[in-house]
Short mmCIF file of C-alpha atoms in Angstrom, two decimals:
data_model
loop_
_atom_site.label_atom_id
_atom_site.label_comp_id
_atom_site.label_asym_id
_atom_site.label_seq_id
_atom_site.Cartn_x
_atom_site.Cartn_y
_atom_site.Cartn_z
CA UNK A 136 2.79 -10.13 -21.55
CA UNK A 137 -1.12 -9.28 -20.91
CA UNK A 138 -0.30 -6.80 -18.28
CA UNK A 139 1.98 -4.86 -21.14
CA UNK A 140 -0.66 -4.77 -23.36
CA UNK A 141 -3.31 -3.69 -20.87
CA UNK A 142 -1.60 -0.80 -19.55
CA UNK A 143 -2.19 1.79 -22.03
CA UNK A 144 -5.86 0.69 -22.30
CA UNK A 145 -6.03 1.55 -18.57
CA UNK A 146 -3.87 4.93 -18.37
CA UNK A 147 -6.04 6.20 -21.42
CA UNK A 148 -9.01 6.29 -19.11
CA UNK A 149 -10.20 9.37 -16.91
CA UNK A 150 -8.68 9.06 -12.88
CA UNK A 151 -10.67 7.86 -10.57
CA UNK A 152 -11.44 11.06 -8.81
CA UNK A 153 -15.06 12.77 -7.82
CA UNK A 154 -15.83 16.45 -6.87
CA UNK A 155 -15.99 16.97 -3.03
CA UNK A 156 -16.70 20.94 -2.70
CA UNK A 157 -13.43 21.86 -4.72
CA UNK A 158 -11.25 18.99 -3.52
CA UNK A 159 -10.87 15.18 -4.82
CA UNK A 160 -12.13 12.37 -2.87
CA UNK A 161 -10.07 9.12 -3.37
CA UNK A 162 -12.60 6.13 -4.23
CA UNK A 163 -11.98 2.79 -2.30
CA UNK A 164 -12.39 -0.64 -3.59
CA UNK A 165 -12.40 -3.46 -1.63
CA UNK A 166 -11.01 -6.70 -3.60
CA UNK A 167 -11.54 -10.03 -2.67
CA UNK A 168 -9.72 -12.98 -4.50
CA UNK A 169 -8.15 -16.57 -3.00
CA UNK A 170 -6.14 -16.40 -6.14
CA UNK A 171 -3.04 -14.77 -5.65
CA UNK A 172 -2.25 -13.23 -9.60
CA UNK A 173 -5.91 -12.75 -9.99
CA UNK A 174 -6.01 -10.05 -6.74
CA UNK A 175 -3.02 -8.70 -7.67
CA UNK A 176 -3.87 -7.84 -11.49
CA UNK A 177 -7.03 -6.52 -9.93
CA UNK A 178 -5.00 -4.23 -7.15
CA UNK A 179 -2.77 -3.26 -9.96
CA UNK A 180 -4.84 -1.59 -12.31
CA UNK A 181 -7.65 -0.17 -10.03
CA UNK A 182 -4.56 1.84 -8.56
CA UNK A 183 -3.43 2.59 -12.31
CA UNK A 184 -6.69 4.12 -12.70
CA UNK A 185 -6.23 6.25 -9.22
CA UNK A 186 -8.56 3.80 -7.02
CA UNK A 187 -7.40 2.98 -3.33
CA UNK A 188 -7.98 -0.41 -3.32
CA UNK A 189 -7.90 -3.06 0.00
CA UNK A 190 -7.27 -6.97 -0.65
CA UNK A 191 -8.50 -9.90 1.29
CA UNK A 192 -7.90 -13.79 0.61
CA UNK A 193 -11.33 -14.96 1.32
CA UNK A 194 -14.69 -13.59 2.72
CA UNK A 195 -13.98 -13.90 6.23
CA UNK A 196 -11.02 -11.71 6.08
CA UNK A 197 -12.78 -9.77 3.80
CA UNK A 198 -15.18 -9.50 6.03
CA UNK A 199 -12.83 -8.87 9.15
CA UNK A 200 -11.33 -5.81 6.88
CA UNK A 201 -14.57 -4.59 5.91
CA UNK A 202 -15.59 -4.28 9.83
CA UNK A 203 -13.09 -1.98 10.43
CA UNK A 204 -12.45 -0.25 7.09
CA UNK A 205 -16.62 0.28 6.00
CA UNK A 206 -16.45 3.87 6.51
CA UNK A 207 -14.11 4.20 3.92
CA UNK A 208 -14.84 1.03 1.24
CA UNK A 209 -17.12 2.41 -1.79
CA UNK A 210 -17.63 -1.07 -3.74
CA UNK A 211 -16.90 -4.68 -3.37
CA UNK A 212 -15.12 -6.64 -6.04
CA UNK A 213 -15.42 -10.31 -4.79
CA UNK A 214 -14.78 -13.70 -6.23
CA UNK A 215 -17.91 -16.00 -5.80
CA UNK A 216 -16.39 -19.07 -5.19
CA UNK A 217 -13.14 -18.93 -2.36
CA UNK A 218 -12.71 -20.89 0.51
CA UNK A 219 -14.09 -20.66 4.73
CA UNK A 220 -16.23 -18.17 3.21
CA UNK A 221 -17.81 -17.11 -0.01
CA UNK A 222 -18.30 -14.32 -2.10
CA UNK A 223 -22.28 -14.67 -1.99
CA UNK A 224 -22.07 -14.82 2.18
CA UNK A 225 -19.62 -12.18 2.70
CA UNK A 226 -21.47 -9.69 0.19
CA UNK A 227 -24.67 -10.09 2.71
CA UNK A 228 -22.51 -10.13 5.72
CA UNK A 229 -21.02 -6.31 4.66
CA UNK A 230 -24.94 -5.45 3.23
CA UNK A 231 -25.53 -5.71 7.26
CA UNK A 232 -22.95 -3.15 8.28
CA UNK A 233 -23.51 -1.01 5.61
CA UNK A 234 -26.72 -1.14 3.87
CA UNK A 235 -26.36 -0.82 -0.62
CA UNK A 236 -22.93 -1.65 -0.62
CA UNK A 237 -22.22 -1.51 -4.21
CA UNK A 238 -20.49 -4.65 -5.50
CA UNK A 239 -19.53 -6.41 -8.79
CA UNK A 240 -19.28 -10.34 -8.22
CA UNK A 241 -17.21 -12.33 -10.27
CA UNK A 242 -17.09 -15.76 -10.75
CA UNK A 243 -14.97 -18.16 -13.67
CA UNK A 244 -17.21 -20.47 -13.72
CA UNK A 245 -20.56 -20.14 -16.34
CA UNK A 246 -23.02 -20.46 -14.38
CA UNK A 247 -22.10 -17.72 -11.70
CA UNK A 248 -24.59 -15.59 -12.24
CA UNK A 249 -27.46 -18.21 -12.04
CA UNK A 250 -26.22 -18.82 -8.42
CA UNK A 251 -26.44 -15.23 -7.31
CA UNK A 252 -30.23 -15.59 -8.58
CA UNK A 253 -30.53 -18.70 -7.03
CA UNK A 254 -29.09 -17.44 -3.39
CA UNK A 255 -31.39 -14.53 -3.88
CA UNK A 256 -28.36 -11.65 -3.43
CA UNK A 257 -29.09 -8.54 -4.60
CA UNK A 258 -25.62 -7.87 -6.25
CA UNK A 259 -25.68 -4.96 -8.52
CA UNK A 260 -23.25 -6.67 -11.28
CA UNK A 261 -21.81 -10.01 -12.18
CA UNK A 262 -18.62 -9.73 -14.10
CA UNK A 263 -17.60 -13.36 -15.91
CA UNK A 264 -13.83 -14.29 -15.30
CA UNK A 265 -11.44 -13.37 -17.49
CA UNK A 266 -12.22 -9.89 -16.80
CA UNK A 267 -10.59 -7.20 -19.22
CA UNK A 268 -9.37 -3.68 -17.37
CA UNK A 269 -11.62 -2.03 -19.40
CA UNK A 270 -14.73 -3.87 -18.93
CA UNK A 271 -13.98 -3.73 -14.92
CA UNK A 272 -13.46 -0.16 -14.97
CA UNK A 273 -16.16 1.22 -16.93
CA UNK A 274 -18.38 -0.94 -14.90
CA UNK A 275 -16.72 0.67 -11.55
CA UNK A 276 -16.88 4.00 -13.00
CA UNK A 277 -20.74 3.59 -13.99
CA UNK A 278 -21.86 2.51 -10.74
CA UNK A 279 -19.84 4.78 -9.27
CA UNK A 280 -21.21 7.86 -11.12
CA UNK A 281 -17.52 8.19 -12.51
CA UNK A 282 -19.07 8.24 -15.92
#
């Protein structure tokens, strides 16, 4: 089972946890998927790793989420392509509420990242689908300053 074998690669790394004058300050990730397993394996080890993490379907509810919940969300994990709304739209739609939003794109298909240049989105990252734990949480960490 791939979750079985990623688990102990995930638990090995450092929670997800920052200083706040003597007390810990939960991060929150925001993760967008239409695919059901994907968002959960996502959900699943984020919170392994100590993150609180928020789920929407698509970029409108994303979007809808991220309205009331901005305050609070520290990065954006979003699928590129998803239906009524995608992942290149909704990142600029939350860049409005809260200006440098820190997000990681993702996309399964190979030219992903040639259509975040082309839409001219300045997304931090772009992560290529399949996605290991590791690579998504050092990359979470790093732009996080969890490093």
């Amino acid at each position: 089972m791939p979750g079985t074998t990623e688990t102990p690669m995930v638990r090995s790394l450092q929670p997800a946890h920052i200083e706040n004058d003597g007390q810990q300050k939960q991060r929150t990730i925001l993760v967008v998927d239409d695919e059901l397993l994907v968002r959960q394996m996502l959900q699943d080890c984020l919170e392994e790793y100590g993150f609180a993490v928020l789920t929407a379907t698509d970029g409108v509810e994303a979007c809808g989420l991220f309205m009331k919940e901005s305050a609070r969300i520290d990065l954006l994990v979003s699928d590129v392509l998803m239906p009524r709304m995608n992942g290149f739209y909704a990142y600029q739609v939350m860049c409005r509420i809260k200006p440098g939003l820190k997000a990681i794109l993702v996309s399964g298909y190979p030219n992903g990242a040639d259509m975040i240049n082309e839409a001219n989105i300045n997304a931090p990252e772009f992560l290529s689908k399949p996605i290991s734990p590791k690579e998504l949480i050092s990359k979470i960490c790093a732009m996080l300053g969890n490093v």
